[in-house]
GROMACS .gro file of C-alpha atoms in nm:
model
  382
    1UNK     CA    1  17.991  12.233   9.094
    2UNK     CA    2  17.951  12.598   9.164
    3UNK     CA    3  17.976  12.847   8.864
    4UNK     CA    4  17.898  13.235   8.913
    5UNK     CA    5  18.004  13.321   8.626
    6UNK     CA    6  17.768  13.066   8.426
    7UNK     CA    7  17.412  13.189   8.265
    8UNK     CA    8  17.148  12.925   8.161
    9UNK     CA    9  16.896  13.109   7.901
   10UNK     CA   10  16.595  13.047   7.941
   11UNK     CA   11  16.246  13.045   7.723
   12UNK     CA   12  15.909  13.149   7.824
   13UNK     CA   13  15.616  13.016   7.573
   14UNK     CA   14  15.352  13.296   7.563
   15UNK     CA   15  14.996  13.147   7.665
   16UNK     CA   16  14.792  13.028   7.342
   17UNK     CA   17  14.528  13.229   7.249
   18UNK     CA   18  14.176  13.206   7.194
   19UNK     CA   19  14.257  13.284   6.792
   20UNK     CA   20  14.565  13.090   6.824
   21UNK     CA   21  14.722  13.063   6.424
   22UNK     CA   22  15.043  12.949   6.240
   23UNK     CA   23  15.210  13.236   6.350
   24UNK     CA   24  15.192  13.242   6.731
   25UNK     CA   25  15.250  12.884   6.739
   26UNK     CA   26  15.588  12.926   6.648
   27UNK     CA   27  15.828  12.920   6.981
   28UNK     CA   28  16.032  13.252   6.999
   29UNK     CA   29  16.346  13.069   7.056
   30UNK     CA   30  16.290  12.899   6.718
   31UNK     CA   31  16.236  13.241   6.601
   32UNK     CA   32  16.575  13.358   6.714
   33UNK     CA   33  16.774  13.076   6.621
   34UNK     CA   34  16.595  13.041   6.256
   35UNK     CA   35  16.523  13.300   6.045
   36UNK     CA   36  16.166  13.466   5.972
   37UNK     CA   37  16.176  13.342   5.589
   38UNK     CA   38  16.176  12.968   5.687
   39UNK     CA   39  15.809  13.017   5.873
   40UNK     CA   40  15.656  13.260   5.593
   41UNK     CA   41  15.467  12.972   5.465
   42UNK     CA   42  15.373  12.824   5.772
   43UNK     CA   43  15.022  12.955   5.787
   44UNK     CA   44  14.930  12.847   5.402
   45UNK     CA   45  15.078  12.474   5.482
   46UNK     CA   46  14.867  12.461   5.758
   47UNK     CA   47  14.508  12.340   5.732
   48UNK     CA   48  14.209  12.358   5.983
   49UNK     CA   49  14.121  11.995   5.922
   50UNK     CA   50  13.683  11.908   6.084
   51UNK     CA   51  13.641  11.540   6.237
   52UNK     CA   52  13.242  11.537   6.239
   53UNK     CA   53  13.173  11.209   6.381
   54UNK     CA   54  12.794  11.143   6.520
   55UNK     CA   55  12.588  10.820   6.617
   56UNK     CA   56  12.234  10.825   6.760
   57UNK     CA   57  11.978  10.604   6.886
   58UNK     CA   58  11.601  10.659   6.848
   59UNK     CA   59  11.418  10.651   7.237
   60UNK     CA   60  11.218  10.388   6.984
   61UNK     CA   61  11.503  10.168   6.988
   62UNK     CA   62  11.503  10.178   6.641
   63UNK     CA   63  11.896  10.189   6.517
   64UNK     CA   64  11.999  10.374   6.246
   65UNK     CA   65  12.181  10.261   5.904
   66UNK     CA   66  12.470  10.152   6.020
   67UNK     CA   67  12.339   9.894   6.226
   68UNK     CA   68  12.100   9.749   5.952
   69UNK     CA   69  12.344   9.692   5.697
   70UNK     CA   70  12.523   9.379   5.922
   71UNK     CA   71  12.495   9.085   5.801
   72UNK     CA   72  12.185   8.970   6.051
   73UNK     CA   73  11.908   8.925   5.841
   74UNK     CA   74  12.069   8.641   5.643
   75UNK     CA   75  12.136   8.413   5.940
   76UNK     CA   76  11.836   8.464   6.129
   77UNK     CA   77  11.670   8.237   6.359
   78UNK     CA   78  11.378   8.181   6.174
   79UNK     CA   79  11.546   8.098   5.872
   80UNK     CA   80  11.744   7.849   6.020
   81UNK     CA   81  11.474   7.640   6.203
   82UNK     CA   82  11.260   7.646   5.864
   83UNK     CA   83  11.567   7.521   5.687
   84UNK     CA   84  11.574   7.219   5.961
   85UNK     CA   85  11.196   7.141   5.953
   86UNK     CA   86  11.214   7.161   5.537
   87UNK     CA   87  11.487   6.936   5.567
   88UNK     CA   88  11.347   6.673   5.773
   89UNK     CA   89  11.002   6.744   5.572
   90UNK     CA   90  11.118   6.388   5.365
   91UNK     CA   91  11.132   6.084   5.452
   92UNK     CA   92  11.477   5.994   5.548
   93UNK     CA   93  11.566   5.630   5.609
   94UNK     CA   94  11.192   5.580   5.618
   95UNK     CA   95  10.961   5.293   5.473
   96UNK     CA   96  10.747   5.451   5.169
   97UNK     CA   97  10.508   5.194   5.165
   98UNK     CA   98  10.331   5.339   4.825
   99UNK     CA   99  10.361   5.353   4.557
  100UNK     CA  100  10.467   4.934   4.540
  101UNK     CA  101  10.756   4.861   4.289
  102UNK     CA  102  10.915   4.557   4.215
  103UNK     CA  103  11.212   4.668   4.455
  104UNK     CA  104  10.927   4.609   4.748
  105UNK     CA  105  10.863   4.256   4.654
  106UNK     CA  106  11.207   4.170   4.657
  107UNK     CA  107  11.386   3.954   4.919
  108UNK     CA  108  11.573   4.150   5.221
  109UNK     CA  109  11.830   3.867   5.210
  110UNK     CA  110  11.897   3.979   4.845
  111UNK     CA  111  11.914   4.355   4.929
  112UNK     CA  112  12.168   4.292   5.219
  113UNK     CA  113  12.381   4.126   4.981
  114UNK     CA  114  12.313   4.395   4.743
  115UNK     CA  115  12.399   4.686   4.996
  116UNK     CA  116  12.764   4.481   5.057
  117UNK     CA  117  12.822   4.440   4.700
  118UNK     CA  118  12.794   4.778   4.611
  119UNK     CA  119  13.009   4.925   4.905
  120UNK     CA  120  13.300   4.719   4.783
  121UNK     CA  121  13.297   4.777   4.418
  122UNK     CA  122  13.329   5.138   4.429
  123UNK     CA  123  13.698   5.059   4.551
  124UNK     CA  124  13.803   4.766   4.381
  125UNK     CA  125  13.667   4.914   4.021
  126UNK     CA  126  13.758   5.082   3.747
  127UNK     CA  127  13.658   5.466   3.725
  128UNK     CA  128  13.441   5.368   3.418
  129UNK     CA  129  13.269   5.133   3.663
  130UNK     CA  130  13.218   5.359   3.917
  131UNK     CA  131  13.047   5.660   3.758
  132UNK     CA  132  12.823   5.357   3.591
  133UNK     CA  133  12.725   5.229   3.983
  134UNK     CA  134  12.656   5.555   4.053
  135UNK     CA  135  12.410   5.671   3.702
  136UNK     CA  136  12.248   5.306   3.768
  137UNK     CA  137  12.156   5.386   4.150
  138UNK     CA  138  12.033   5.762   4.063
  139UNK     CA  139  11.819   5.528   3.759
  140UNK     CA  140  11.667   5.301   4.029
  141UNK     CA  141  11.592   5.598   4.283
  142UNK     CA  142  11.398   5.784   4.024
  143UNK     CA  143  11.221   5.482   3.899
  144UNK     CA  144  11.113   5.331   4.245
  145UNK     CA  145  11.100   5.681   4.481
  146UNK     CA  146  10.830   5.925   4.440
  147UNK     CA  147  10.923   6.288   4.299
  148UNK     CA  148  10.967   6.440   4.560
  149UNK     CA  149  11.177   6.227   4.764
  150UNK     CA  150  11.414   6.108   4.513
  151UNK     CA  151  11.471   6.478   4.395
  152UNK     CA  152  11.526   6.577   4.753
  153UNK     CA  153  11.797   6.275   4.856
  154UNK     CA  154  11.982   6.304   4.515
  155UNK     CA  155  12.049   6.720   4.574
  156UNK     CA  156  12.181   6.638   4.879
  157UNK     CA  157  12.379   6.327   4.811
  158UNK     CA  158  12.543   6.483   4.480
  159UNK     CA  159  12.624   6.776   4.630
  160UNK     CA  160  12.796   6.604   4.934
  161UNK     CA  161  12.970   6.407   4.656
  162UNK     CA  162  13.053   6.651   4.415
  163UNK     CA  163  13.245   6.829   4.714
  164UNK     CA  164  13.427   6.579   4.806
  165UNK     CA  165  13.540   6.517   4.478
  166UNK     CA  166  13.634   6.853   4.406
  167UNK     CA  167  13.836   6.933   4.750
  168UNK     CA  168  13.995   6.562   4.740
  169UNK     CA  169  14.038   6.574   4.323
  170UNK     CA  170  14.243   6.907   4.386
  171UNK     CA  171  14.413   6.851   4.718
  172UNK     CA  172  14.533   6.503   4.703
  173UNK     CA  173  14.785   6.544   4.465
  174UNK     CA  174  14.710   6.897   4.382
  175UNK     CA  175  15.076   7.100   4.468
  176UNK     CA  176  15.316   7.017   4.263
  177UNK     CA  177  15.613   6.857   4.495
  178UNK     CA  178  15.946   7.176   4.506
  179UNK     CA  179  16.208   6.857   4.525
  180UNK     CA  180  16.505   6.854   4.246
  181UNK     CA  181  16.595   6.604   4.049
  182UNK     CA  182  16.875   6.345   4.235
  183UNK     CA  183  17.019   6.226   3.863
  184UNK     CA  184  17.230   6.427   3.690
  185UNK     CA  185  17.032   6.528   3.370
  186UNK     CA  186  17.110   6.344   3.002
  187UNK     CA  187  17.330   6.618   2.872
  188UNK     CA  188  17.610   6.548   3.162
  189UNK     CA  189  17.626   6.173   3.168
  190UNK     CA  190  17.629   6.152   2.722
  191UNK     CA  191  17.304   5.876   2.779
  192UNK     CA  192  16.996   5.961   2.493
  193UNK     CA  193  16.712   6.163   2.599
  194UNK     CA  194  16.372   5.946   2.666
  195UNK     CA  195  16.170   5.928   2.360
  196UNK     CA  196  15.810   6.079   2.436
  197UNK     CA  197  15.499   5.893   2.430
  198UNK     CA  198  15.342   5.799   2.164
  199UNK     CA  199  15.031   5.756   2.289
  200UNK     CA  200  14.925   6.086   2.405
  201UNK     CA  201  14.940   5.983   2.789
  202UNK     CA  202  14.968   6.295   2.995
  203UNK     CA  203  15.023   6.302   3.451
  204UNK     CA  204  14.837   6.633   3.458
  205UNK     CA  205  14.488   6.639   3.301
  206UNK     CA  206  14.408   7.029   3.421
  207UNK     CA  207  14.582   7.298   3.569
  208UNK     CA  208  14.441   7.554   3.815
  209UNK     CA  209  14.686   7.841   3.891
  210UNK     CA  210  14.906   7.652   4.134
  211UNK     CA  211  14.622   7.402   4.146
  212UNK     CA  212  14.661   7.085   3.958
  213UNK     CA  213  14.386   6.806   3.855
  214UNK     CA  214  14.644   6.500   3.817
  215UNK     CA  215  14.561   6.123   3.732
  216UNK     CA  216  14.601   6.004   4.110
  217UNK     CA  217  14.396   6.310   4.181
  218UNK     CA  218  14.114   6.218   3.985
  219UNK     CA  219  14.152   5.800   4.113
  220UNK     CA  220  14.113   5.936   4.450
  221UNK     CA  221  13.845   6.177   4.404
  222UNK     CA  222  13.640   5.905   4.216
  223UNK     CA  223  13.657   5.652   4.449
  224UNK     CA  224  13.594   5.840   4.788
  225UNK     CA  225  13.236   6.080   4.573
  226UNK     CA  226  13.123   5.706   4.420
  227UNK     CA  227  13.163   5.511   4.730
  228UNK     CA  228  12.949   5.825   4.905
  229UNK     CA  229  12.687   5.839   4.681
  230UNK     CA  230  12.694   5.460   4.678
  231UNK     CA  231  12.643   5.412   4.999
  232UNK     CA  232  12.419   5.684   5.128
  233UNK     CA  233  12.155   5.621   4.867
  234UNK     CA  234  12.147   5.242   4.808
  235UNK     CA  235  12.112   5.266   5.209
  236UNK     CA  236  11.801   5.509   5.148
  237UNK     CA  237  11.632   5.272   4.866
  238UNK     CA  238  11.672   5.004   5.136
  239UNK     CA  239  11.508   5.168   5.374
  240UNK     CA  240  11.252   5.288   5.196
  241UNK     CA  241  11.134   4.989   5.002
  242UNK     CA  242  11.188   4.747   5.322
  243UNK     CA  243  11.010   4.711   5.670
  244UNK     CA  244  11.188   4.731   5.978
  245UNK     CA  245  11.080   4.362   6.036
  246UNK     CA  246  11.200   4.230   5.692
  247UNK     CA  247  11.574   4.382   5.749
  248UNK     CA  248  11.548   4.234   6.107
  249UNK     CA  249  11.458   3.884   5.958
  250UNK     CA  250  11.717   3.917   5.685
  251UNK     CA  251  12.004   4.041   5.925
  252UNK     CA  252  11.869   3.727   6.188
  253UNK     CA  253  11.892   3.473   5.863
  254UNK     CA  254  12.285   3.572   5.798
  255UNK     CA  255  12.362   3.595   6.185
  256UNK     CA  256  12.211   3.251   6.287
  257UNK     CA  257  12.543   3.028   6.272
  258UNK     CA  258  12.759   3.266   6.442
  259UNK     CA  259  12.502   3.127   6.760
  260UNK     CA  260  12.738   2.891   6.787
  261UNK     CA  261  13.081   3.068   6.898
  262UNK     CA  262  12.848   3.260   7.123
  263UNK     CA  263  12.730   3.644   6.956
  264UNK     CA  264  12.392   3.697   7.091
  265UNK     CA  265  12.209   3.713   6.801
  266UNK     CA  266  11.873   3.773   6.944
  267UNK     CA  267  11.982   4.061   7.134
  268UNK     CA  268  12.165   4.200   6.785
  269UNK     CA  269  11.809   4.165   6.602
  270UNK     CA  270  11.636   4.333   6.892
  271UNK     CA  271  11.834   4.628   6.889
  272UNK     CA  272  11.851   4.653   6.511
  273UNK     CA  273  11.427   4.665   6.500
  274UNK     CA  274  11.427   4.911   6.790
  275UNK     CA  275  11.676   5.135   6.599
  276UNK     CA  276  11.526   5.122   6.254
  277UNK     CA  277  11.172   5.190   6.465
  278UNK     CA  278  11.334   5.449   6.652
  279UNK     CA  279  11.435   5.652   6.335
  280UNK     CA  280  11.079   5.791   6.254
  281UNK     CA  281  11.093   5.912   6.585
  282UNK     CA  282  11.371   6.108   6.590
  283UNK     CA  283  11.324   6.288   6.228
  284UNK     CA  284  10.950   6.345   6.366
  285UNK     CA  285  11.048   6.514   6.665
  286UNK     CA  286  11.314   6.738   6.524
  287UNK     CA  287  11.086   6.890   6.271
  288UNK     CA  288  10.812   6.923   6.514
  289UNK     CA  289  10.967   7.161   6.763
  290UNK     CA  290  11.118   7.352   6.485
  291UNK     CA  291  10.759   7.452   6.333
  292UNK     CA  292  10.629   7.486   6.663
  293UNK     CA  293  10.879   7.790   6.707
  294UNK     CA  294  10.861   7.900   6.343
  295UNK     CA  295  10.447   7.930   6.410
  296UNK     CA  296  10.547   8.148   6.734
  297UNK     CA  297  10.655   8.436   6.506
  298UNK     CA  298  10.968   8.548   6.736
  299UNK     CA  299  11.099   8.906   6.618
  300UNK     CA  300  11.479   8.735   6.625
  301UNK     CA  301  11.595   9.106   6.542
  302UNK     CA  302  11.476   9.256   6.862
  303UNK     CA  303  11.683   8.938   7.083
  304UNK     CA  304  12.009   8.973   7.234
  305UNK     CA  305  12.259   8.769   7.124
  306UNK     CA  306  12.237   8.520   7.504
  307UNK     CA  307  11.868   8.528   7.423
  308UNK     CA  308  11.854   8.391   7.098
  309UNK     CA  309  12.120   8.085   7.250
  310UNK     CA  310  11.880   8.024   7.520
  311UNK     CA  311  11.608   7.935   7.252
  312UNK     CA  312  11.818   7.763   7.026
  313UNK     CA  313  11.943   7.535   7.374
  314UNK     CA  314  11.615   7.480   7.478
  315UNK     CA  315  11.521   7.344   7.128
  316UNK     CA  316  11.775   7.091   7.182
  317UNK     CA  317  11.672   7.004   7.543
  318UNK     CA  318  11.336   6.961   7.409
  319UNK     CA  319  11.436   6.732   7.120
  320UNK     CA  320  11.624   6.496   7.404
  321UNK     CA  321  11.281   6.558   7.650
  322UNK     CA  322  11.082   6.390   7.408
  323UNK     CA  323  11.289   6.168   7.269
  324UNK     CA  324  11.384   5.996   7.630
  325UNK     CA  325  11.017   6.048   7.660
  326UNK     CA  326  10.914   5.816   7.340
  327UNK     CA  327  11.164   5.578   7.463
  328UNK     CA  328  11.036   5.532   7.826
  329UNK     CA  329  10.700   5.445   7.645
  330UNK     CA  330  10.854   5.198   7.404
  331UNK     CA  331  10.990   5.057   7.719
  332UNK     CA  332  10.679   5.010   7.912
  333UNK     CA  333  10.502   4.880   7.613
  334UNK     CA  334  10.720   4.582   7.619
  335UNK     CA  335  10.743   4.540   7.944
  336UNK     CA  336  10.342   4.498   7.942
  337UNK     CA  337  10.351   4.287   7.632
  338UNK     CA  338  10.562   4.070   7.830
  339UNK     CA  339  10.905   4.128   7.767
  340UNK     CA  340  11.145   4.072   8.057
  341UNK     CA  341  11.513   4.082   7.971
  342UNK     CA  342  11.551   3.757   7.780
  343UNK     CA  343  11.582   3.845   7.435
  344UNK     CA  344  11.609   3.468   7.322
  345UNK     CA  345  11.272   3.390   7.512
  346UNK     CA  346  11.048   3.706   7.343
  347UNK     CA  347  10.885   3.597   7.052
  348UNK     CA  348  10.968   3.861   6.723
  349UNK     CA  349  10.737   3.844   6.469
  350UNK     CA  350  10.892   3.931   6.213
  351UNK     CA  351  10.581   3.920   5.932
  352UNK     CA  352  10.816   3.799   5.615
  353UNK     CA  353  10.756   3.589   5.359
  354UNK     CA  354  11.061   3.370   5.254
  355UNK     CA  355  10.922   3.239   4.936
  356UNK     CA  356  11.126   3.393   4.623
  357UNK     CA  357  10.942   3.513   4.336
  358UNK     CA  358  11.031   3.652   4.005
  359UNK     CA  359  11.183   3.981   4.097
  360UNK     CA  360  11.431   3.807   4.318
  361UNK     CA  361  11.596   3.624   3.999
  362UNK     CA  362  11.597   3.896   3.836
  363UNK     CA  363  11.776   4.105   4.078
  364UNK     CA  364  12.036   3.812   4.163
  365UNK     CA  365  12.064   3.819   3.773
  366UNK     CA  366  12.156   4.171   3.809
  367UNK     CA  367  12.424   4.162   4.071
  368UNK     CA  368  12.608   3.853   3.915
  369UNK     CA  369  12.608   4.101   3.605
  370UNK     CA  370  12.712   4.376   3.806
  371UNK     CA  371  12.959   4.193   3.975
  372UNK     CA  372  13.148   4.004   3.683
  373UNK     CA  373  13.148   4.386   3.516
  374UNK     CA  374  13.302   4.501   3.779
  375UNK     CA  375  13.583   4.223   3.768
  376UNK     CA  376  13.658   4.254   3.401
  377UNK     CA  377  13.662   4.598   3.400
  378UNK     CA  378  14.029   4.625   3.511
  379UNK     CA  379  14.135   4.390   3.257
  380UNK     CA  380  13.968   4.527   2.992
  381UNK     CA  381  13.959   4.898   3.024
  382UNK     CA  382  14.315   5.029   3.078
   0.00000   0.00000   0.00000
């Protein structure tokens, strides 16, 4: 379309300035279109605002604040392998052979059935019985464990328990259920109102925010932090007041008749001494090549963060190393001692004595005790 007649105005913006301010920034077709008093403020509205922002690194390599106040320090390397070599310091699943208590002189056979009893009655209790299972095993630990151990394996095994009973105590029947009542309430249908308890009995014992401690709540919780605690440190008196060779002769005495519908119970008993052997091993191998790189005195804070996986991997690979390592002599040492496949055919000496003694009575005493408390206890205590 062709138009003579037609002008198209046009605007030319003035180049900014060196000392450009409110005032020239202002296009002079705004200026024509809007009058002068609606930009007489512009210049006091507008502010000169400074960014200073600056970062430097020493030729030292020495950072500056900001880099020291991350969170590195607290999950060094070094803290983390002494953490590993304290915790493997103790015994764990070990025999203590001093000082001798009574629990030593007692018969494996009687501790197996000990260990079984007391990870079934956790479960088939009542709560009064559990928390009584678990003060009598902490009363046995400290009685027959030195100081240091038993402190050491109760921290840990109360505070694994006292988790679990807090996260399954609040989360198992924690939320209150958003569901509405199906029946039509008492008002509508003319029927009485329930009379209230008399005795006191109450669903929710504690409320926490939208948290809630109920009765199935606190069933739960008991049973799964007793049965823990039951079974991780009768396991640990076991072990520590029994030789490898007595559990092996106790778990061969109980495992005998099931020869007959074929379970190869000499192969079983092998294994289960080569394991409990094998344990010591393990534990002493771990804490080993920790200290050996704690006593190296790495500066962790001058690593990068592929260098300080490379160490922690080859920790690991040198754990395995001499692990298979210990193996492949535990190996040849039976092979010269004239083992050759046939499990039923190598002689295990298994150095027990069957004879039963005093203690043993007394301990059988214990668990029929135990054992009938256990059974009355839901009859009884409501």
């Amino acid at each position: 379309m062709n138009c003579t007649h037609c002008t198209i105005q046009t605007v030319t913006f003035p180049a900014l300035s060196a000392r450009a301010s409110s005032k020239t920034l202002i296009s002079p077709f705004l200026a024509q279109v809007y009058p002068k008093s609606t930009f007489k403020n512009a210049h006091q509205t507008l502010k000169l605002t400074r960014f200073k922002v600056s970062a430097s690194l020493d030729n030292s390599g020495d950072t500056n604040n900001w880099v020291s106040r991350l969170p590195i320090g607290a999950l060094s390397g070094d803290k983390i392998f002494k953490l590993i070599s304290g915790a493997t310091a103790s015994p764990i699943g070990q025999f203590i052979s001093s000082p001798t208590t009574f629990l030593h002189s007692v018969d494996p056979r009687i501790k197996l059935i000990w260990l079984l009893a007391l990870v079934v009655l956790p479960a088939r209790s009542h709560i009064v019985m559990r928390f009584g299972l678990v003060v009598y095993i902490a009363l046995l630990s400290v009685l027959v464990l030195p100081r240091h151990v038993w402190m050491d394996q109760l921290g840990r095994v109360s505070l694994l328990s006292g988790i679990l009973f807090i996260t399954l105590g609040l989360g198992s029947d924690g939320v209150p259920p958003l569901v509405q009542m199906r029946t039509p309430p008492p008002a509508i249908t003319g029927l009485p109102n329930l009379p209230m308890s008399l005795s006191g009995y109450s669903y929710l014992i504690m409320k926490l925010g939208p948290l809630q401690f109920t009765r199935k709540g606190l069933s739960v919780a008991s049973t799964a932090a007793c049965l823990t605690f039951t079974v991780f440190q009768s396991a640990s008196l076991c072990l520590a007041t029994t030789t490898p060779e007595q559990l092996a002769f106790a778990m061969r005495w109980f495992m005998l008749p099931l020869r007959y519908i074929g379970v190869p119970v000499a192969e079983i008993t092998l294994t289960l001494l080569l394991s409990l052997r094998f344990i010591n091993l393990v534990f002493d191998e771990v804490r080993n090549v920790s200290l050996g790189i704690v006593s190296r005195r790495i500066k962790w804070k001058q690593l990068t963060i592929i260098e300080t996986i490379d160490i922690f991997a080859s920790y690991i690979r040198r754990i395995f190393k001499n692990i298979f390592s210990h193996a492949e002599q535990i190996s040849q040492a039976m092979i010269v001692r004239g083992f050759r496949g046939d499990s039923n055919s190598h002689k295990i000496y298994f150095l027990s004595d069957s004879s039963i003694g005093m203690a043993d009575f007394v301990s059988l005493l214990c668990l029929i005790g135990v054992v009938g408390a256990a059974l009355l206890s839901d009859y009884y205590l409501v």
